[in-house]
PDB file of C-alpha atoms in Angstrom:
ATOM      1  CA  UNK X  20      -2.509   1.765  -7.494  1.00 45.00           C
ATOM      2  CA  UNK X  21      -2.825  -0.271 -10.632  1.00 57.00           C
ATOM      3  CA  UNK X  22      -1.471  -3.744  -9.746  1.00 77.00           C
ATOM      4  CA  UNK X  23       0.775  -3.956 -12.802  1.00 85.00           C
ATOM      5  CA  UNK X  24       2.181  -7.441 -13.488  1.00 93.00           C
ATOM      6  CA  UNK X  25       5.395  -6.125 -15.151  1.00 95.00           C
ATOM      7  CA  UNK X  26       7.579  -3.056 -14.940  1.00 95.00           C
ATOM      8  CA  UNK X  27       7.741  -0.993 -18.163  1.00 93.00           C
ATOM      9  CA  UNK X  28      11.354  -2.031 -18.691  1.00 94.00           C
ATOM     10  CA  UNK X  29      10.338  -5.721 -18.327  1.00 94.00           C
ATOM     11  CA  UNK X  30      13.027  -6.306 -15.696  1.00 96.00           C
ATOM     12  CA  UNK X  31      10.554  -7.114 -12.911  1.00 97.00           C
ATOM     13  CA  UNK X  32       7.396  -9.215 -12.644  1.00 97.00           C
ATOM     14  CA  UNK X  33       5.016  -8.735  -9.714  1.00 96.00           C
ATOM     15  CA  UNK X  34       2.282 -11.010  -8.413  1.00 96.00           C
ATOM     16  CA  UNK X  35       0.145 -11.403  -5.311  1.00 94.00           C
ATOM     17  CA  UNK X  36       0.818 -14.692  -3.493  1.00 93.00           C
ATOM     18  CA  UNK X  37      -1.560 -16.083  -0.877  1.00 89.00           C
ATOM     19  CA  UNK X  38       0.002 -19.023   0.973  1.00 82.00           C
ATOM     20  CA  UNK X  39      -2.176 -21.962   1.899  1.00 79.00           C
ATOM     21  CA  UNK X  40      -2.854 -22.202   5.626  1.00 69.00           C
ATOM     22  CA  UNK X  41      -1.477 -25.300   7.334  1.00 59.00           C
ATOM     23  CA  UNK X  42      -4.863 -26.275   8.734  1.00 55.00           C
ATOM     24  CA  UNK X  43      -6.637 -25.933   5.394  1.00 51.00           C
ATOM     25  CA  UNK X  44      -5.800 -29.486   4.276  1.00 48.00           C
ATOM     26  CA  UNK X  45      -7.977 -31.806   6.298  1.00 42.00           C
ATOM     27  CA  UNK X  46      -7.760 -30.057   9.670  1.00 37.00           C
ATOM     28  CA  UNK X  47      -9.859 -31.227  12.631  1.00 35.00           C
ATOM     29  CA  UNK X  48     -13.455 -32.216  12.133  1.00 35.00           C
ATOM     30  CA  UNK X  49     -16.044 -30.015  13.719  1.00 36.00           C
ATOM     31  CA  UNK X  50     -13.576 -27.179  14.201  1.00 36.00           C
ATOM     32  CA  UNK X  51     -13.346 -23.966  12.292  1.00 36.00           C
ATOM     33  CA  UNK X  52     -11.646 -25.636   9.318  1.00 38.00           C
ATOM     34  CA  UNK X  53      -8.077 -24.920  10.314  1.00 38.00           C
ATOM     35  CA  UNK X  54      -6.559 -21.479  10.179  1.00 41.00           C
ATOM     36  CA  UNK X  55      -5.933 -19.227  13.153  1.00 45.00           C
ATOM     37  CA  UNK X  56      -8.342 -20.685  15.700  1.00 45.00           C
ATOM     38  CA  UNK X  57      -7.645 -24.417  15.303  1.00 48.00           C
ATOM     39  CA  UNK X  58      -3.883 -24.408  15.857  1.00 54.00           C
ATOM     40  CA  UNK X  59      -3.294 -21.068  17.548  1.00 58.00           C
ATOM     41  CA  UNK X  60      -1.264 -19.943  14.517  1.00 63.00           C
ATOM     42  CA  UNK X  61      -1.851 -16.662  12.771  1.00 64.00           C
ATOM     43  CA  UNK X  62      -3.628 -16.983   9.412  1.00 66.00           C
ATOM     44  CA  UNK X  63      -1.468 -16.980   6.308  1.00 71.00           C
ATOM     45  CA  UNK X  64      -0.803 -13.453   5.048  1.00 79.00           C
ATOM     46  CA  UNK X  65      -0.702 -12.662   1.348  1.00 86.00           C
ATOM     47  CA  UNK X  66       2.400 -10.933   0.019  1.00 93.00           C
ATOM     48  CA  UNK X  67       3.625  -9.288  -3.138  1.00 96.00           C
ATOM     49  CA  UNK X  68       6.327 -11.302  -4.839  1.00 96.00           C
ATOM     50  CA  UNK X  69       8.738  -9.470  -7.126  1.00 97.00           C
ATOM     51  CA  UNK X  70      10.808 -11.475  -9.588  1.00 97.00           C
ATOM     52  CA  UNK X  71      13.884 -10.058 -11.310  1.00 96.00           C
ATOM     53  CA  UNK X  72      13.355 -11.632 -14.733  1.00 96.00           C
ATOM     54  CA  UNK X  73      17.067 -11.528 -15.646  1.00 95.00           C
ATOM     55  CA  UNK X  74      18.566 -12.924 -12.418  1.00 96.00           C
ATOM     56  CA  UNK X  75      15.730 -14.922 -10.869  1.00 97.00           C
ATOM     57  CA  UNK X  76      16.058 -12.929  -7.614  1.00 96.00           C
ATOM     58  CA  UNK X  77      12.820 -12.864  -5.620  1.00 97.00           C
ATOM     59  CA  UNK X  78      11.748 -10.174  -3.174  1.00 97.00           C
ATOM     60  CA  UNK X  79       8.702 -10.470  -0.917  1.00 96.00           C
ATOM     61  CA  UNK X  80       6.717  -7.536   0.454  1.00 96.00           C
ATOM     62  CA  UNK X  81       4.297  -8.817   3.097  1.00 94.00           C
ATOM     63  CA  UNK X  82       0.699  -7.646   3.409  1.00 94.00           C
ATOM     64  CA  UNK X  83       0.616  -5.784   0.073  1.00 95.00           C
ATOM     65  CA  UNK X  84      -2.804  -4.512  -1.005  1.00 94.00           C
ATOM     66  CA  UNK X  85      -2.040  -2.727  -4.284  1.00 94.00           C
ATOM     67  CA  UNK X  86       1.038  -1.615  -6.208  1.00 96.00           C
ATOM     68  CA  UNK X  87       2.208   0.378  -9.172  1.00 96.00           C
ATOM     69  CA  UNK X  88       5.515   0.631 -11.062  1.00 97.00           C
ATOM     70  CA  UNK X  89       6.644   4.052 -12.233  1.00 95.00           C
ATOM     71  CA  UNK X  90       7.017   4.611 -15.971  1.00 94.00           C
ATOM     72  CA  UNK X  91      10.460   3.302 -16.850  1.00 93.00           C
ATOM     73  CA  UNK X  92      10.362   0.782 -13.986  1.00 94.00           C
ATOM     74  CA  UNK X  93      12.827   2.561 -11.662  1.00 96.00           C
ATOM     75  CA  UNK X  94      10.357   2.835  -8.741  1.00 97.00           C
ATOM     76  CA  UNK X  95       7.672   0.658  -7.219  1.00 97.00           C
ATOM     77  CA  UNK X  96       5.011   1.966  -4.812  1.00 97.00           C
ATOM     78  CA  UNK X  97       3.206  -0.636  -2.681  1.00 97.00           C
ATOM     79  CA  UNK X  98       0.262   0.248  -0.444  1.00 96.00           C
ATOM     80  CA  UNK X  99      -0.068  -2.196   2.440  1.00 96.00           C
ATOM     81  CA  UNK X 100      -3.293  -3.567   3.867  1.00 93.00           C
ATOM     82  CA  UNK X 101      -4.530  -1.776   6.938  1.00 86.00           C
ATOM     83  CA  UNK X 102      -4.016  -3.890  10.063  1.00 79.00           C
ATOM     84  CA  UNK X 103      -7.189  -5.168  11.710  1.00 72.00           C
ATOM     85  CA  UNK X 104      -7.588  -3.719  15.204  1.00 65.00           C
ATOM     86  CA  UNK X 105      -7.604  -6.390  17.897  1.00 60.00           C
ATOM     87  CA  UNK X 106      -9.425  -6.199  21.212  1.00 55.00           C
ATOM     88  CA  UNK X 107      -8.038  -7.456  24.514  1.00 57.00           C
ATOM     89  CA  UNK X 108      -9.800 -10.799  23.969  1.00 58.00           C
ATOM     90  CA  UNK X 109      -7.967 -11.225  20.647  1.00 56.00           C
ATOM     91  CA  UNK X 110     -11.028 -10.728  18.481  1.00 56.00           C
ATOM     92  CA  UNK X 111     -11.742  -8.023  15.944  1.00 53.00           C
ATOM     93  CA  UNK X 112     -13.885  -5.249  17.437  1.00 52.00           C
ATOM     94  CA  UNK X 113     -17.622  -5.343  16.860  1.00 50.00           C
ATOM     95  CA  UNK X 114     -18.878  -3.054  14.144  1.00 48.00           C
ATOM     96  CA  UNK X 115     -21.781  -0.679  14.626  1.00 45.00           C
ATOM     97  CA  UNK X 116     -25.134  -1.120  13.021  1.00 44.00           C
ATOM     98  CA  UNK X 117     -25.386   2.348  11.632  1.00 44.00           C
ATOM     99  CA  UNK X 118     -27.455   5.071  13.172  1.00 41.00           C
ATOM    100  CA  UNK X 119     -27.396   8.792  12.776  1.00 42.00           C
ATOM    101  CA  UNK X 120     -23.788   9.322  13.835  1.00 40.00           C
ATOM    102  CA  UNK X 121     -22.172  12.581  14.813  1.00 40.00           C
ATOM    103  CA  UNK X 122     -21.207  15.591  12.762  1.00 41.00           C
ATOM    104  CA  UNK X 123     -17.469  15.023  13.097  1.00 46.00           C
ATOM    105  CA  UNK X 124     -17.404  11.315  12.294  1.00 45.00           C
ATOM    106  CA  UNK X 125     -16.508  11.471   8.581  1.00 50.00           C
ATOM    107  CA  UNK X 126     -12.901  10.509   9.328  1.00 49.00           C
ATOM    108  CA  UNK X 127     -13.562   8.268  12.357  1.00 60.00           C
ATOM    109  CA  UNK X 128     -11.799   5.351  10.644  1.00 76.00           C
ATOM    110  CA  UNK X 129      -9.183   6.741   8.282  1.00 78.00           C
ATOM    111  CA  UNK X 130      -8.244   4.575   5.316  1.00 83.00           C
ATOM    112  CA  UNK X 131      -4.624   5.687   5.159  1.00 89.00           C
ATOM    113  CA  UNK X 132      -2.003   2.976   5.599  1.00 95.00           C
ATOM    114  CA  UNK X 133       1.698   2.446   4.953  1.00 97.00           C
ATOM    115  CA  UNK X 134       3.103   2.988   1.455  1.00 97.00           C
ATOM    116  CA  UNK X 135       6.433   1.377   0.599  1.00 98.00           C
ATOM    117  CA  UNK X 136       8.439   3.091  -2.167  1.00 98.00           C
ATOM    118  CA  UNK X 137      11.202   0.830  -3.521  1.00 98.00           C
ATOM    119  CA  UNK X 138      14.123   1.764  -5.747  1.00 98.00           C
ATOM    120  CA  UNK X 139      14.118  -1.224  -8.111  1.00 97.00           C
ATOM    121  CA  UNK X 140      17.810  -0.753  -8.978  1.00 95.00           C
ATOM    122  CA  UNK X 141      19.279  -0.592  -5.462  1.00 96.00           C
ATOM    123  CA  UNK X 142      16.553  -2.265  -3.399  1.00 96.00           C
ATOM    124  CA  UNK X 143      16.385   0.695  -0.990  1.00 97.00           C
ATOM    125  CA  UNK X 144      12.909   1.249   0.449  1.00 97.00           C
ATOM    126  CA  UNK X 145      11.141   4.174   2.088  1.00 97.00           C
ATOM    127  CA  UNK X 146       8.005   3.893   4.231  1.00 97.00           C
ATOM    128  CA  UNK X 147       5.393   6.660   4.132  1.00 97.00           C
ATOM    129  CA  UNK X 148       2.573   6.393   6.689  1.00 95.00           C
ATOM    130  CA  UNK X 149      -1.160   7.081   6.429  1.00 95.00           C
ATOM    131  CA  UNK X 150      -1.309   7.100   2.604  1.00 95.00           C
ATOM    132  CA  UNK X 151      -4.756   6.843   1.060  1.00 93.00           C
ATOM    133  CA  UNK X 152      -4.104   7.227  -2.696  1.00 93.00           C
ATOM    134  CA  UNK X 153      -0.949   7.478  -4.800  1.00 94.00           C
ATOM    135  CA  UNK X 154       0.085   8.049  -8.410  1.00 92.00           C
ATOM    136  CA  UNK X 155       3.335   8.468 -10.335  1.00 93.00           C
ATOM    137  CA  UNK X 156       3.637  11.295 -12.856  1.00 90.00           C
ATOM    138  CA  UNK X 157       3.810  10.451 -16.568  1.00 87.00           C
ATOM    139  CA  UNK X 158       7.641  10.541 -16.573  1.00 90.00           C
ATOM    140  CA  UNK X 159       7.868   8.229 -13.533  1.00 92.00           C
ATOM    141  CA  UNK X 160      10.041  10.734 -11.662  1.00 93.00           C
ATOM    142  CA  UNK X 161       7.576  12.035  -9.047  1.00 94.00           C
ATOM    143  CA  UNK X 162       5.047  10.387  -6.751  1.00 94.00           C
ATOM    144  CA  UNK X 163       1.938  12.243  -5.579  1.00 93.00           C
ATOM    145  CA  UNK X 164       0.037  10.859  -2.624  1.00 94.00           C
ATOM    146  CA  UNK X 165      -2.733  11.802  -0.236  1.00 94.00           C
ATOM    147  CA  UNK X 166      -2.504  11.362   3.519  1.00 94.00           C
ATOM    148  CA  UNK X 167      -5.551  10.384   5.555  1.00 93.00           C
ATOM    149  CA  UNK X 168      -4.704  10.154   9.253  1.00 91.00           C
ATOM    150  CA  UNK X 169      -6.528   9.844  12.556  1.00 89.00           C
ATOM    151  CA  UNK X 170      -8.221  13.123  13.529  1.00 89.00           C
ATOM    152  CA  UNK X 171      -7.131  14.482  10.107  1.00 89.00           C
ATOM    153  CA  UNK X 172      -3.743  15.498  11.558  1.00 87.00           C
ATOM    154  CA  UNK X 173      -1.339  15.887   8.645  1.00 90.00           C
ATOM    155  CA  UNK X 174      -3.938  15.219   5.961  1.00 94.00           C
ATOM    156  CA  UNK X 175      -3.034  16.610   2.592  1.00 94.00           C
ATOM    157  CA  UNK X 176      -1.601  16.149  -0.866  1.00 92.00           C
ATOM    158  CA  UNK X 177       2.144  15.564  -1.021  1.00 93.00           C
ATOM    159  CA  UNK X 178       4.688  15.248  -3.796  1.00 93.00           C
ATOM    160  CA  UNK X 179       7.769  13.028  -3.399  1.00 95.00           C
ATOM    161  CA  UNK X 180      10.843  13.002  -5.592  1.00 95.00           C
ATOM    162  CA  UNK X 181      11.999   9.436  -4.842  1.00 96.00           C
ATOM    163  CA  UNK X 182      15.463  10.044  -6.327  1.00 96.00           C
ATOM    164  CA  UNK X 183      16.304  12.864  -3.892  1.00 96.00           C
ATOM    165  CA  UNK X 184      13.906  12.059  -1.054  1.00 95.00           C
ATOM    166  CA  UNK X 185      12.512  15.594  -1.165  1.00 96.00           C
ATOM    167  CA  UNK X 186       8.845  15.804  -0.171  1.00 96.00           C
ATOM    168  CA  UNK X 187       6.712  18.878  -0.770  1.00 94.00           C
ATOM    169  CA  UNK X 188       3.297  19.520   0.760  1.00 93.00           C
ATOM    170  CA  UNK X 189       1.003  20.803  -1.995  1.00 90.00           C
ATOM    171  CA  UNK X 190      -2.120  21.269   0.137  1.00 91.00           C
ATOM    172  CA  UNK X 191      -2.742  20.351   3.778  1.00 93.00           C
ATOM    173  CA  UNK X 192      -5.492  20.833   6.320  1.00 93.00           C
ATOM    174  CA  UNK X 193      -7.997  19.157   8.577  1.00 92.00           C
ATOM    175  CA  UNK X 194      -9.973  17.921   5.599  1.00 89.00           C
ATOM    176  CA  UNK X 195     -10.284  14.733   3.570  1.00 87.00           C
ATOM    177  CA  UNK X 196      -8.191  14.533   0.408  1.00 85.00           C
ATOM    178  CA  UNK X 197      -9.503  11.319  -1.079  1.00 67.00           C
ATOM    179  CA  UNK X 198     -10.590  11.811  -4.687  1.00 59.00           C
ATOM    180  CA  UNK X 199      -8.361  10.715  -7.557  1.00 57.00           C
ATOM    181  CA  UNK X 200      -8.868  14.172  -9.092  1.00 54.00           C
ATOM    182  CA  UNK X 201      -6.488  15.679  -6.524  1.00 48.00           C
ATOM    183  CA  UNK X 202      -3.686  13.669  -8.108  1.00 55.00           C
ATOM    184  CA  UNK X 203      -4.143  15.323 -11.478  1.00 56.00           C
ATOM    185  CA  UNK X 204      -1.218  16.475 -13.548  1.00 52.00           C
ATOM    186  CA  UNK X 205      -1.936  20.113 -12.666  1.00 54.00           C
ATOM    187  CA  UNK X 206       0.581  19.766  -9.818  1.00 53.00           C
ATOM    188  CA  UNK X 207       3.437  18.395 -11.918  1.00 50.00           C
TER     189      UNK X 207
END
Protein backbone atom coordinates (compact mmCIF):
# COMPACT_ATOMS: atom_id res chain seq x y z
CA UNK A 1 0.00 0.00 0.00
CA UNK A 2 0.95 3.62 -0.27
CA UNK A 3 -0.44 5.29 2.89
CA UNK A 4 -2.07 8.15 1.00
CA UNK A 5 -3.23 11.05 3.20
CA UNK A 6 -6.11 12.05 0.86
CA UNK A 7 -8.39 10.37 -1.64
CA UNK A 8 -8.01 11.62 -5.23
CA UNK A 9 -11.43 13.26 -5.07
CA UNK A 10 -10.39 15.07 -1.84
CA UNK A 11 -13.50 13.84 -0.03
CA UNK A 12 -11.57 11.77 2.53
CA UNK A 13 -8.45 12.34 4.64
CA UNK A 14 -6.68 9.39 6.25
CA UNK A 15 -4.17 9.33 9.09
CA UNK A 16 -2.63 6.82 11.48
CA UNK A 17 -3.54 7.54 15.12
CA UNK A 18 -1.65 5.98 18.02
CA UNK A 19 -3.44 6.61 21.32
CA UNK A 20 -1.39 7.34 24.40
CA UNK A 21 -1.41 4.49 26.92
CA UNK A 22 -2.99 5.30 30.27
CA UNK A 23 0.11 4.26 32.20
CA UNK A 24 2.46 6.34 30.07
CA UNK A 25 1.95 9.52 32.12
CA UNK A 26 3.78 9.02 35.38
CA UNK A 27 2.89 5.37 36.02
CA UNK A 28 4.43 3.46 38.93
CA UNK A 29 8.08 3.86 39.74
CA UNK A 30 10.27 0.86 39.20
CA UNK A 31 7.67 -0.85 37.03
CA UNK A 32 7.71 -1.30 33.31
CA UNK A 33 6.64 2.30 32.67
CA UNK A 34 2.93 1.68 32.39
CA UNK A 35 1.36 -0.08 29.45
CA UNK A 36 0.13 -3.65 29.42
CA UNK A 37 2.07 -5.12 32.33
CA UNK A 38 1.56 -2.42 34.98
CA UNK A 39 -2.23 -2.23 34.96
CA UNK A 40 -3.22 -5.49 33.29
CA UNK A 41 -4.69 -3.50 30.38
CA UNK A 42 -3.88 -4.26 26.79
CA UNK A 43 -1.50 -1.76 25.16
CA UNK A 44 -3.05 0.99 23.08
CA UNK A 45 -3.57 -0.09 19.47
CA UNK A 46 -3.00 2.30 16.59
CA UNK A 47 -5.85 2.78 14.14
CA UNK A 48 -6.51 4.42 10.81
CA UNK A 49 -8.79 7.41 11.12
CA UNK A 50 -10.79 8.45 8.06
CA UNK A 51 -12.31 11.92 7.96
CA UNK A 52 -15.05 12.89 5.52
CA UNK A 53 -13.85 16.41 4.73
CA UNK A 54 -17.33 17.66 3.76
CA UNK A 55 -19.36 16.27 6.68
CA UNK A 56 -16.80 15.83 9.46
CA UNK A 57 -17.79 12.15 9.83
CA UNK A 58 -14.98 10.04 11.28
CA UNK A 59 -14.46 6.32 10.74
CA UNK A 60 -11.88 4.26 12.62
CA UNK A 61 -10.27 1.07 11.32
CA UNK A 62 -8.35 -0.58 14.16
CA UNK A 63 -4.91 -2.13 13.75
CA UNK A 64 -4.26 -0.71 10.27
CA UNK A 65 -0.73 -1.22 8.92
CA UNK A 66 -0.93 0.35 5.45
CA UNK A 67 -3.63 1.66 3.12
CA UNK A 68 -4.28 2.92 -0.35
CA UNK A 69 -7.19 4.77 -2.00
CA UNK A 70 -8.18 3.76 -5.52
CA UNK A 71 -7.86 6.37 -8.26
CA UNK A 72 -11.04 8.42 -8.08
CA UNK A 73 -11.41 7.73 -4.34
CA UNK A 74 -14.31 5.25 -4.56
CA UNK A 75 -12.44 2.42 -2.78
CA UNK A 76 -10.02 2.14 0.11
CA UNK A 77 -7.89 -0.96 0.78
CA UNK A 78 -6.44 -1.31 4.29
CA UNK A 79 -3.99 -4.06 5.22
CA UNK A 80 -4.13 -4.85 8.93
CA UNK A 81 -1.19 -5.64 11.17
CA UNK A 82 -0.60 -9.32 11.74
CA UNK A 83 -1.62 -10.35 15.26
CA UNK A 84 1.23 -11.36 17.55
CA UNK A 85 0.93 -15.02 18.57
CA UNK A 86 0.52 -15.46 22.31
CA UNK A 87 1.69 -18.44 24.34
CA UNK A 88 -0.25 -20.00 27.21
CA UNK A 89 1.68 -17.81 29.68
CA UNK A 90 0.51 -14.68 27.83
CA UNK A 91 3.90 -13.82 26.40
CA UNK A 92 4.99 -13.63 22.79
CA UNK A 93 6.74 -16.84 21.71
CA UNK A 94 10.52 -16.95 21.77
CA UNK A 95 12.19 -16.46 18.43
CA UNK A 96 14.89 -18.76 17.12
CA UNK A 97 18.49 -17.80 16.80
CA UNK A 98 18.90 -18.90 13.24
CA UNK A 99 20.56 -22.10 12.21
CA UNK A 100 20.47 -24.06 9.03
CA UNK A 101 16.72 -24.61 8.92
CA UNK A 102 14.85 -27.10 6.79
CA UNK A 103 14.20 -27.20 3.08
CA UNK A 104 10.48 -26.50 3.39
CA UNK A 105 10.68 -23.59 5.83
CA UNK A 106 10.48 -20.67 3.37
CA UNK A 107 6.83 -20.07 4.25
CA UNK A 108 6.98 -21.14 7.92
CA UNK A 109 5.65 -17.74 9.02
CA UNK A 110 3.48 -16.34 6.25
CA UNK A 111 3.17 -12.56 6.08
CA UNK A 112 -0.39 -12.53 4.77
CA UNK A 113 -2.96 -10.78 6.94
CA UNK A 114 -6.46 -9.35 6.63
CA UNK A 115 -7.21 -6.74 3.95
CA UNK A 116 -10.28 -4.55 4.40
CA UNK A 117 -11.78 -3.13 1.18
CA UNK A 118 -14.18 -0.25 1.89
CA UNK A 119 -16.66 1.38 -0.46
CA UNK A 120 -16.13 5.04 0.46
CA UNK A 121 -19.61 6.03 -0.77
CA UNK A 122 -21.71 3.45 1.10
CA UNK A 123 -19.37 2.44 3.92
CA UNK A 124 -19.74 -1.27 3.06
CA UNK A 125 -16.60 -3.29 3.81
CA UNK A 126 -15.26 -6.64 2.66
CA UNK A 127 -12.57 -8.64 4.47
CA UNK A 128 -10.06 -10.69 2.46
CA UNK A 129 -7.76 -12.96 4.49
CA UNK A 130 -4.07 -13.80 4.13
CA UNK A 131 -3.21 -10.88 1.80
CA UNK A 132 0.47 -10.09 1.39
CA UNK A 133 0.52 -7.32 -1.26
CA UNK A 134 -2.20 -5.33 -3.02
CA UNK A 135 -2.56 -2.72 -5.76
CA UNK A 136 -5.41 -0.95 -7.55
CA UNK A 137 -5.31 -0.69 -11.34
CA UNK A 138 -4.77 2.73 -12.94
CA UNK A 139 -8.54 3.31 -13.37
CA UNK A 140 -9.26 2.41 -9.72
CA UNK A 141 -11.81 -0.21 -10.76
CA UNK A 142 -9.91 -3.44 -9.98
CA UNK A 143 -7.81 -4.62 -7.05
CA UNK A 144 -5.03 -7.17 -7.52
CA UNK A 145 -3.67 -8.92 -4.46
CA UNK A 146 -1.42 -11.80 -3.50
CA UNK A 147 -2.33 -14.39 -0.90
CA UNK A 148 0.31 -15.87 1.39
CA UNK A 149 -1.20 -18.45 3.74
CA UNK A 150 -0.01 -21.11 6.15
CA UNK A 151 1.38 -24.15 4.31
CA UNK A 152 0.90 -22.16 1.06
CA UNK A 153 -2.72 -23.34 0.83
CA UNK A 154 -4.56 -20.94 -1.47
CA UNK A 155 -1.49 -18.88 -2.33
CA UNK A 156 -1.79 -16.98 -5.56
CA UNK A 157 -2.54 -13.79 -7.42
CA UNK A 158 -6.17 -12.70 -7.40
CA UNK A 159 -8.15 -9.94 -9.06
CA UNK A 160 -11.18 -8.38 -7.35
CA UNK A 161 -13.79 -6.16 -8.94
CA UNK A 162 -14.96 -4.37 -5.78
CA UNK A 163 -18.11 -3.02 -7.48
CA UNK A 164 -19.47 -6.50 -8.30
CA UNK A 165 -17.62 -8.59 -5.73
CA UNK A 166 -16.33 -10.90 -8.46
CA UNK A 167 -12.92 -12.40 -7.68
CA UNK A 168 -10.80 -14.17 -10.28
CA UNK A 169 -7.75 -16.31 -9.54
CA UNK A 170 -5.02 -15.34 -12.02
CA UNK A 171 -2.36 -17.79 -10.81
CA UNK A 172 -2.40 -20.14 -7.82
CA UNK A 173 -0.19 -22.85 -6.40
CA UNK A 174 1.90 -23.98 -3.48
CA UNK A 175 4.43 -21.25 -4.13
CA UNK A 176 5.21 -17.78 -2.82
CA UNK A 177 3.74 -14.87 -4.77
CA UNK A 178 5.40 -11.96 -3.01
CA UNK A 179 7.13 -9.65 -5.49
CA UNK A 180 5.50 -6.40 -6.57
CA UNK A 181 6.18 -7.41 -10.18
CA UNK A 182 3.33 -9.93 -10.03
CA UNK A 183 0.93 -7.01 -9.66
CA UNK A 184 1.95 -5.50 -12.97
CA UNK A 185 -0.57 -4.12 -15.41
CA UNK A 186 -0.13 -7.15 -17.68
CA UNK A 187 -3.12 -8.73 -15.91
CA UNK A 188 -5.50 -5.80 -16.36
